[in-house]
Short mmCIF file of C-alpha atoms in Angstrom, two decimals:
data_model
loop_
_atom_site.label_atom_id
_atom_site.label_comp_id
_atom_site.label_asym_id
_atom_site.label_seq_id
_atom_site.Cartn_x
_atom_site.Cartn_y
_atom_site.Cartn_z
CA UNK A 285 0.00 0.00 0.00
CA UNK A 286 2.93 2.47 0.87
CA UNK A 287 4.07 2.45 -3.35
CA UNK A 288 0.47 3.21 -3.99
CA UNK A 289 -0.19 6.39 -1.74
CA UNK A 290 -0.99 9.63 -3.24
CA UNK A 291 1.90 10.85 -0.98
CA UNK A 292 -0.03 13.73 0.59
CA UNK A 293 1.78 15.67 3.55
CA UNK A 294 -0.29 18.15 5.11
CA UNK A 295 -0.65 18.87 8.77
CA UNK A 296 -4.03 19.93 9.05
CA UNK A 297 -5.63 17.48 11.51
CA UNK A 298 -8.48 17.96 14.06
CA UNK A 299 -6.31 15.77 16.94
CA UNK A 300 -3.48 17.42 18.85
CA UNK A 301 -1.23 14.54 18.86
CA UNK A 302 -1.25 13.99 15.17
CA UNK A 303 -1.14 17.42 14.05
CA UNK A 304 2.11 17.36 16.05
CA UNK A 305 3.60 14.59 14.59
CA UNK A 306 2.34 15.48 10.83
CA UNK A 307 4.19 18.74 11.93
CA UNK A 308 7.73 16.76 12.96
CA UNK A 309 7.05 14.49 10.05
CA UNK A 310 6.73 17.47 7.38
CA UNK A 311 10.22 19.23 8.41
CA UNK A 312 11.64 15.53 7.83
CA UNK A 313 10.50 15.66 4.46
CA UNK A 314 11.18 19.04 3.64
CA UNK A 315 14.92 18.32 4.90
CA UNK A 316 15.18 14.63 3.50
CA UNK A 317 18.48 14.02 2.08
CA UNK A 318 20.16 15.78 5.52
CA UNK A 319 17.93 13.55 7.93
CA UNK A 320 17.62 10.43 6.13
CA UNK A 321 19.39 10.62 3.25
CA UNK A 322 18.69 9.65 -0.20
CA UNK A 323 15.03 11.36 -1.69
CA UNK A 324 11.62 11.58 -1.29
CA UNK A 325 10.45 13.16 -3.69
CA UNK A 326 8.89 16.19 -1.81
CA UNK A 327 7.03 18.98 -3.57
CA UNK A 328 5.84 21.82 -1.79
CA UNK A 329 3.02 22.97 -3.01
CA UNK A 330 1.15 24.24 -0.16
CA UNK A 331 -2.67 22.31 0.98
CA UNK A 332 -5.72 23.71 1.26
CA UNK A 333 -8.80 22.72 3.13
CA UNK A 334 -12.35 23.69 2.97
CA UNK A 335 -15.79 23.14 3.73
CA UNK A 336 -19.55 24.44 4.00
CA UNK A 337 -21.39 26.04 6.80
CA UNK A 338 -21.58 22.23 8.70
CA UNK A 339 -17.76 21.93 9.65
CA UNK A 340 -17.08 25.81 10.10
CA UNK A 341 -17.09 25.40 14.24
CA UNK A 342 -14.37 22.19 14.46
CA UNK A 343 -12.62 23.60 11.05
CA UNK A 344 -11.57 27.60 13.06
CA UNK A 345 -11.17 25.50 15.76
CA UNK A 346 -8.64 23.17 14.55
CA UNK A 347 -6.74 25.70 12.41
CA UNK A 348 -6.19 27.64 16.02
CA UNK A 349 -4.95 24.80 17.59
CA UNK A 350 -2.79 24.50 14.47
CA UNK A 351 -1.43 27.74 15.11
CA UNK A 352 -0.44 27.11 18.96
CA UNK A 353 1.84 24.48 17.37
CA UNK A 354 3.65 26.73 15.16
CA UNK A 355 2.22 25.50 11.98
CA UNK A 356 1.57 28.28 9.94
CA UNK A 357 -2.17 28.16 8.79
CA UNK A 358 -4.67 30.70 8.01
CA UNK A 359 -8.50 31.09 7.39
CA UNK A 360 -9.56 31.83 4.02
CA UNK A 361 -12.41 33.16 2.56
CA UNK A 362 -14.03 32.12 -0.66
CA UNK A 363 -13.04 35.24 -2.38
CA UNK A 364 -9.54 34.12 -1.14
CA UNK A 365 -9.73 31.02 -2.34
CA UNK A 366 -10.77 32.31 -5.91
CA UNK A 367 -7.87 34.86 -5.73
CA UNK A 368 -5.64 31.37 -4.69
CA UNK A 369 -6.92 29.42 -7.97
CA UNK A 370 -8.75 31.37 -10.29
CA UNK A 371 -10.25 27.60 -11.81
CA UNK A 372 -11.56 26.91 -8.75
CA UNK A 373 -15.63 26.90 -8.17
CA UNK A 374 -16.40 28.44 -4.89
CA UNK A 375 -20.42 29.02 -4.92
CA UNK A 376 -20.62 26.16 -1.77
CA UNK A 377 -17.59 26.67 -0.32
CA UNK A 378 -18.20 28.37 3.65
CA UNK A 379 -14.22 28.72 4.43
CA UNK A 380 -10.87 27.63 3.49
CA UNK A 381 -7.73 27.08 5.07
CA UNK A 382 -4.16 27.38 3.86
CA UNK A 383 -0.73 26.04 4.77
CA UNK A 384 1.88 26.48 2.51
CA UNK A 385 4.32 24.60 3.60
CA UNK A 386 2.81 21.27 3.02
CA UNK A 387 2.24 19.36 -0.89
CA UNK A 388 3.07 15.96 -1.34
CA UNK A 389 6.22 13.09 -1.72
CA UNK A 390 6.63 9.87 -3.82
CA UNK A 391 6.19 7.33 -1.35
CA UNK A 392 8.42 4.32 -3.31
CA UNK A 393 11.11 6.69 -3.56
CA UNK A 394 11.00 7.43 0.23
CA UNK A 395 10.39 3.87 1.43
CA UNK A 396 13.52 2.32 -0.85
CA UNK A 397 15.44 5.79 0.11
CA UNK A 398 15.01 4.75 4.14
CA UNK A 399 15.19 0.84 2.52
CA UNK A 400 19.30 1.89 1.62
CA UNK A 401 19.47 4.24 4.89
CA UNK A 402 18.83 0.93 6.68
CA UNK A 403 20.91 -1.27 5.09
CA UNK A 404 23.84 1.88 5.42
CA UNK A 405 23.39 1.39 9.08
CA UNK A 406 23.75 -2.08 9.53
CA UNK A 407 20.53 -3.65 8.99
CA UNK A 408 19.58 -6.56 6.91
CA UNK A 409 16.62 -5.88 4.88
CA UNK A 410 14.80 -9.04 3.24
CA UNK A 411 12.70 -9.10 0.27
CA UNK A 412 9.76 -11.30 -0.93
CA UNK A 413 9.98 -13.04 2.75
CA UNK A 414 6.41 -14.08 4.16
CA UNK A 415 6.10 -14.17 7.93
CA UNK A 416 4.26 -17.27 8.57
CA UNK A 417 4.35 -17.41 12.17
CA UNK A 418 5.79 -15.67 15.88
CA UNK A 419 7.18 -17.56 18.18
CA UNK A 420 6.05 -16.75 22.17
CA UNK A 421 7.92 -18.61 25.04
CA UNK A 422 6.02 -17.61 28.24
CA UNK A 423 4.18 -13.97 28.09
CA UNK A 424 7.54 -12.97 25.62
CA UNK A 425 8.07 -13.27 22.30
CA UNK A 426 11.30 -15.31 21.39
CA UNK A 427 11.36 -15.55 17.53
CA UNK A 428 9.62 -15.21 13.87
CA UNK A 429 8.59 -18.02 11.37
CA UNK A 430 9.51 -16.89 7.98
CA UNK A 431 9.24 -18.85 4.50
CA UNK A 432 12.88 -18.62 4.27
CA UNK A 433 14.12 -19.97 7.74
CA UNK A 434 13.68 -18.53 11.66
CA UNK A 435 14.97 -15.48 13.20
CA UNK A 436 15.19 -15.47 16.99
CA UNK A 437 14.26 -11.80 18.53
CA UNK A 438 12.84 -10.78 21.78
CA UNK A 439 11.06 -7.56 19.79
CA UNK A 440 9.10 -8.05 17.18
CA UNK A 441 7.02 -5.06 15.18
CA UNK A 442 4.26 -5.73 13.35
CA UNK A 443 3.99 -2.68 10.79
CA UNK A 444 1.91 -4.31 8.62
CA UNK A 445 -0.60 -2.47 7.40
CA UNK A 446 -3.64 -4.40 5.90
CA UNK A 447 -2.01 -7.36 7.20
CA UNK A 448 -1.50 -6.45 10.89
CA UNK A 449 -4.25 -8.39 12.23
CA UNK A 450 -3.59 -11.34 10.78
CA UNK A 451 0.04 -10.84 12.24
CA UNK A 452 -1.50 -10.53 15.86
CA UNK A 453 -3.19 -13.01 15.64
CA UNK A 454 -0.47 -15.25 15.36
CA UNK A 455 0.40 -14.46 19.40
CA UNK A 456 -3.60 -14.44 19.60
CA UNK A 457 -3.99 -10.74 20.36
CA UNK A 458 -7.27 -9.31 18.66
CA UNK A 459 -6.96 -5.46 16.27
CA UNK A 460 -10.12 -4.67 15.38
CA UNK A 461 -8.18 -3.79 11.31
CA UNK A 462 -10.22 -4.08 8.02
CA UNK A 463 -8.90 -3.85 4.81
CA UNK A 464 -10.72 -1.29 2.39
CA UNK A 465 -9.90 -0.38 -1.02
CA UNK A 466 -9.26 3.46 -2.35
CA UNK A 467 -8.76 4.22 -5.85
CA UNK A 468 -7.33 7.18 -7.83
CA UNK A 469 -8.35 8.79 -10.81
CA UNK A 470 -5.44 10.47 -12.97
CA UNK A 471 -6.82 13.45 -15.46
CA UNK A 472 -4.59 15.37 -17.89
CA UNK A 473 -5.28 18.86 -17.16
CA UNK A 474 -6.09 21.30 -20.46
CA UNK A 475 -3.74 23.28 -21.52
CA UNK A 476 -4.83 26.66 -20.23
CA UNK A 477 -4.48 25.14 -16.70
CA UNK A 478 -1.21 24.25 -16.61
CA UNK A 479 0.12 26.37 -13.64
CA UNK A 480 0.88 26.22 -9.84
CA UNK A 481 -1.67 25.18 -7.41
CA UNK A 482 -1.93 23.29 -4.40
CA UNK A 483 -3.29 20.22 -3.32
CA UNK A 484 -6.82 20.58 -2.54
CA UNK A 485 -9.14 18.94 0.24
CA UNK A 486 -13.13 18.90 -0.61
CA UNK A 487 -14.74 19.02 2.73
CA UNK A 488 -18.29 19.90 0.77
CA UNK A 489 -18.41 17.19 -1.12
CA UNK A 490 -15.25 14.40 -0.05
CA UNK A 491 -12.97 14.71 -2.18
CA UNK A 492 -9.28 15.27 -2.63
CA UNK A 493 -7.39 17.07 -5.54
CA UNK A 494 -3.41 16.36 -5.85
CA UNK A 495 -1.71 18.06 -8.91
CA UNK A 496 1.12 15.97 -9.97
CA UNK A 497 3.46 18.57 -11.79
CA UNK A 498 1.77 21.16 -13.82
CA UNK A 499 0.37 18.70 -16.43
CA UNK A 500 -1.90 16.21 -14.04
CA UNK A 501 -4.20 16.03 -11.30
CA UNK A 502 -5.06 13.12 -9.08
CA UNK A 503 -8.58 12.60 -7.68
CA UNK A 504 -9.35 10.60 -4.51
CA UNK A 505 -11.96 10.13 -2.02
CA UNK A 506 -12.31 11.11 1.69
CA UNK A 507 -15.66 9.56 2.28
CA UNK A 508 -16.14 7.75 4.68
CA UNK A 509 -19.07 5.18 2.90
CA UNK A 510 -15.79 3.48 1.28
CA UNK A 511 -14.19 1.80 3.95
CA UNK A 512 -17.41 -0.09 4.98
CA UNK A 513 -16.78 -1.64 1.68
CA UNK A 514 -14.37 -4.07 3.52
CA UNK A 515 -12.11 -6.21 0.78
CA UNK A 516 -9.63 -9.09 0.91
CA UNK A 517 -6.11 -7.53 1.40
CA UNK A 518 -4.69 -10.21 -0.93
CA UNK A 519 -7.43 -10.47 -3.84
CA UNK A 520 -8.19 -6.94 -3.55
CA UNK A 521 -7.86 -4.71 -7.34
CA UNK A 522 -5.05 -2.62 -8.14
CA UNK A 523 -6.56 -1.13 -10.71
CA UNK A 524 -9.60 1.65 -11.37
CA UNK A 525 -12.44 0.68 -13.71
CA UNK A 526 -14.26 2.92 -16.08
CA UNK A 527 -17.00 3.55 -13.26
CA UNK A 528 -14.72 5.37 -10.85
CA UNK A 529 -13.02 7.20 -13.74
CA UNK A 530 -16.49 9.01 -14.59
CA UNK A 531 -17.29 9.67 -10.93
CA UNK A 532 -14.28 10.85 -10.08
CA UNK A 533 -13.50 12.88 -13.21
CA UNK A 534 -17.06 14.52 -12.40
CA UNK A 535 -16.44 15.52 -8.93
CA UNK A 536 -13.13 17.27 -10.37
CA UNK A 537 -15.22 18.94 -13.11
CA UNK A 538 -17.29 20.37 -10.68
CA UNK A 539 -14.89 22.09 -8.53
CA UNK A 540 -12.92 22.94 -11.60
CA UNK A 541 -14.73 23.48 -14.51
CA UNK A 542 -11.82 23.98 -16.04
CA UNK A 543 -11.53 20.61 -16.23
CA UNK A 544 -14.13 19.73 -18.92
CA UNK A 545 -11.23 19.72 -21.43
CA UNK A 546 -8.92 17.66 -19.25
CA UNK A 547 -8.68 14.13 -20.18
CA UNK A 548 -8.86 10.76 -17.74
CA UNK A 549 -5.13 8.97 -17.80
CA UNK A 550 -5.95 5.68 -15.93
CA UNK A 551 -5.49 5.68 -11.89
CA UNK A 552 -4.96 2.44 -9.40
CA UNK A 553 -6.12 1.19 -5.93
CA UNK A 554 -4.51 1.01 -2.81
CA UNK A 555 -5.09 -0.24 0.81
CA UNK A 556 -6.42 1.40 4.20
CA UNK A 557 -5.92 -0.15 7.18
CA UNK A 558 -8.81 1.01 9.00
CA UNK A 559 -9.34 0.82 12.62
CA UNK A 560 -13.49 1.93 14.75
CA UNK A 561 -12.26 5.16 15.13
CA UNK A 562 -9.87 5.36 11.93
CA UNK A 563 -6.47 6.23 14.31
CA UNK A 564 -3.70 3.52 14.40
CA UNK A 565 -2.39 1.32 17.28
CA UNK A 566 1.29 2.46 18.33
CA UNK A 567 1.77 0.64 21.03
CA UNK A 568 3.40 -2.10 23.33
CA UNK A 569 1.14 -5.02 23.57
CA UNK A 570 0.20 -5.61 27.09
CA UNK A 571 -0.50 -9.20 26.78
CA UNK A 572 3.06 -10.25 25.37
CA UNK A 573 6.26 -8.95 25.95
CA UNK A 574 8.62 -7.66 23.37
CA UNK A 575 5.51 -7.48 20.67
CA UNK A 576 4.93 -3.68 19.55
CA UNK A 577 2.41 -2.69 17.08
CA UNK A 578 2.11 0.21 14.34
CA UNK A 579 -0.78 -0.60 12.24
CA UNK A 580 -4.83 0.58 11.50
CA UNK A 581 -3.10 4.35 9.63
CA UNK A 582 -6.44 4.36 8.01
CA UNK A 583 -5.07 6.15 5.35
CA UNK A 584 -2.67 8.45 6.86
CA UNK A 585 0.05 6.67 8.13
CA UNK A 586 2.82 7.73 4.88
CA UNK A 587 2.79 11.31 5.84
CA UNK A 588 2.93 10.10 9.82
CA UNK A 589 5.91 8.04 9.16
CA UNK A 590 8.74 9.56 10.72
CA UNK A 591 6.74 10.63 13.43
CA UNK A 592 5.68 7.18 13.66
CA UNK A 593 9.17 5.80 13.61
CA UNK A 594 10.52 7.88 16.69
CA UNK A 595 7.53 6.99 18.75
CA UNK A 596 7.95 3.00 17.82
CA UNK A 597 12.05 3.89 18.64
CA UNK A 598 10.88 5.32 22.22
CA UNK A 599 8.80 2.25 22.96
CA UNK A 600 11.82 -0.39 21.97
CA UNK A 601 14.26 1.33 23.80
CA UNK A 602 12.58 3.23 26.51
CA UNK A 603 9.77 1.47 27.51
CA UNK A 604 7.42 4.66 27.11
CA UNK A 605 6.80 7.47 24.27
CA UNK A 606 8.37 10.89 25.74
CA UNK A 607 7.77 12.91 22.35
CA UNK A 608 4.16 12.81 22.01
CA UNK A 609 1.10 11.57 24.15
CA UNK A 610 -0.31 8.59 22.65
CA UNK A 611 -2.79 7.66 24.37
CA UNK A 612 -4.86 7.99 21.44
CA UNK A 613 -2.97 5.43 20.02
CA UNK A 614 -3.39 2.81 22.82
CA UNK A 615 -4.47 -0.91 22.06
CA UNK A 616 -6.55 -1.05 24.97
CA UNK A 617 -9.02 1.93 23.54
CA UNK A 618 -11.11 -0.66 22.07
CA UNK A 619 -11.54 -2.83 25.12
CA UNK A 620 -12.49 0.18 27.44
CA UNK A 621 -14.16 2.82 25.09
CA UNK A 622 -12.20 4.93 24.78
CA UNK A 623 -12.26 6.24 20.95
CA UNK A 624 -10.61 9.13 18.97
CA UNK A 625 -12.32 9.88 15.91
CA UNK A 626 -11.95 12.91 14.42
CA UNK A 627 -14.16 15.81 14.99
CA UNK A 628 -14.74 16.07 10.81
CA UNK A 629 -17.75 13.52 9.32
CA UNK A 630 -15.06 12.94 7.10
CA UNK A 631 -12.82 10.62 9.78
CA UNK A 632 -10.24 10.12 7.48
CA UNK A 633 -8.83 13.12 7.91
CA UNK A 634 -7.85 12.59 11.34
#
């Protein structure tokens, strides 16, 4: 799922604790080659958000919060989101908001770019290898089953997206993950809208608008209808059919009408990992020793990922998170209630 991520980095999120990290995970990006090393692929392009009159009160409110963190983020009215993109159609649009510093990455390039970091360090990275099994010796787990022999460890972390239930279940701990399936429209844009603009979040209607270059755009959806649609992680379609090219090419007609002489390229599918209240488990597992999760993203974990990667670091070494509070993020929410959704219909967004 990571190679087939629209790559999106923004920060704009209605939950402290991930606007935070989306905020420490953006300057990584921004800064690649000096904190990782190799590329990403980063384009900074800026992100807007906006919506009607029903998301107005959490929307100011969340872009204030944004500012106490020091991401820079302003409220926009329609006539400043016309002045923004001239192409864009405004007539239902309540507010916007605007940070420039986000846009979006390539998301193979950054995985095989921290792939090589890896492998710089030390570490031995292997390919095409199934995990078939985890191997527990009292409450602690002592080793992993692959198809190409046994590794003895006393951490294990299952990162595995789609797949992280299934990998829990093999030390008979219980995520409450389903798999669903989000496609992506690619359209040619015309030729007299070939310029700058940013990536663009529908709040009106859910839907998402990523220019790639000055020559594409990508169309996606944030509605929340599509992960009840729950699919087989390993049967599931990588590819778009000619249904969800007219639906989504219409939705990006309509909020650029511009686009009625753009021209559909194709698009794929990916995977969301999506969890009751669409926020991921980052966490220690109570139940057995040395087993640390990072799974359920529900479609944000790529931007997340550094952020992710120091809090999984803290846990391994330190026993506890001292960088963020995650306790939005515990596995125990689901036993005891204790749920995070976002404050937007559209939960996706976090």
């Amino acid at each position: 799922p990571t190679g087939l991520s629209s790559g999106i980095i923004r920060q704009h999120y209605t939950v402290k604790t991930l606007a935070e990290m989306a905020r420490d995970s953006l300057a990584v990006f921004k800064d690649f080659e000096e904190e990782i090393g190799g590329d990403a692929g980063f384009v900074q392009t800026g992100v807007v958000f906006f919506c009607g009159e029903k998301n107005r009160e959490p929307f100011e409110k969340s872009v204030a919060m944004h500012q106490t963190l020091g991401i820079r983020e302003r409220i926009l009215s329609p006539e400043e989101l016309k002045e923004l993109e001239p192409s864009l159609h405004t007539d239902d649009i309540g507010c916007g908001a605007y940070e420039p510093d986000g846009g979006y990455a390539d998301p193979a390039m950054t995985a095989n770019s921290y792939s090589l970091a890896a492998r710089e360090a030390g570490l031995e990275v292997m390919t095409d290898t199934e995990v078939i099994g985890l191997k527990v010796q009292g409450d602690r787990i002592c080793g992993v089953e692959t198809d190409k022999g046994e590794i003895s460890t006393e951490t294990v972390v299952n990162a595995a997206g789609p797949w992280g239930s299934r990998i829990a279940a093999m030390v008979g701990v219980e995520i409450p993950i389903k798999a669903s399936r989000h496609p992506v429209v690619n359209m040619l844009r015309p030729p007299e809208w070939r310029t700058s603009t940013p990536v663009w979040i529908d709040m009106v209607n859910g839907w998402y608008f990523k220019p790639e270059g000055l020559d594409a755009l990508m169309v996606g959806s944030i509605q929340p209808e599509s992960a009840e649609q729950e699919v087989d992680a390993d049967k599931s379609s990588e590819v778009t059919d000619y249904e969800e090219a007219a639906e989504f090419s219409s939705w990006a007609l309509a909020r650029f009408p511009v686009m009625a002489e753009g021209q559909v390229q194709g698009g794929w599918a990916g995977l969301y990992d999506v969890t009751p209240d669409w926020q991921p488990v980052i966490d220690q597992i109570p139940e057995v020793n040395g087993f640390f999760c990072a799974v359920g993203f529900s479609g944000h974990g790529f931007k997340l990922g550094p952020a992710v990667g120091k809090i999984v670091s803290e846990l391994v070494r330190e026993g506890r998170c001292t960088s963020y509070d995650t306790a939005v993020f515990e596995y125990d929410r689901f036993r005891k209630d204790r749920l995070s959704p976002s404050d937007y219909e559209y939960r996706i967004l976090g």
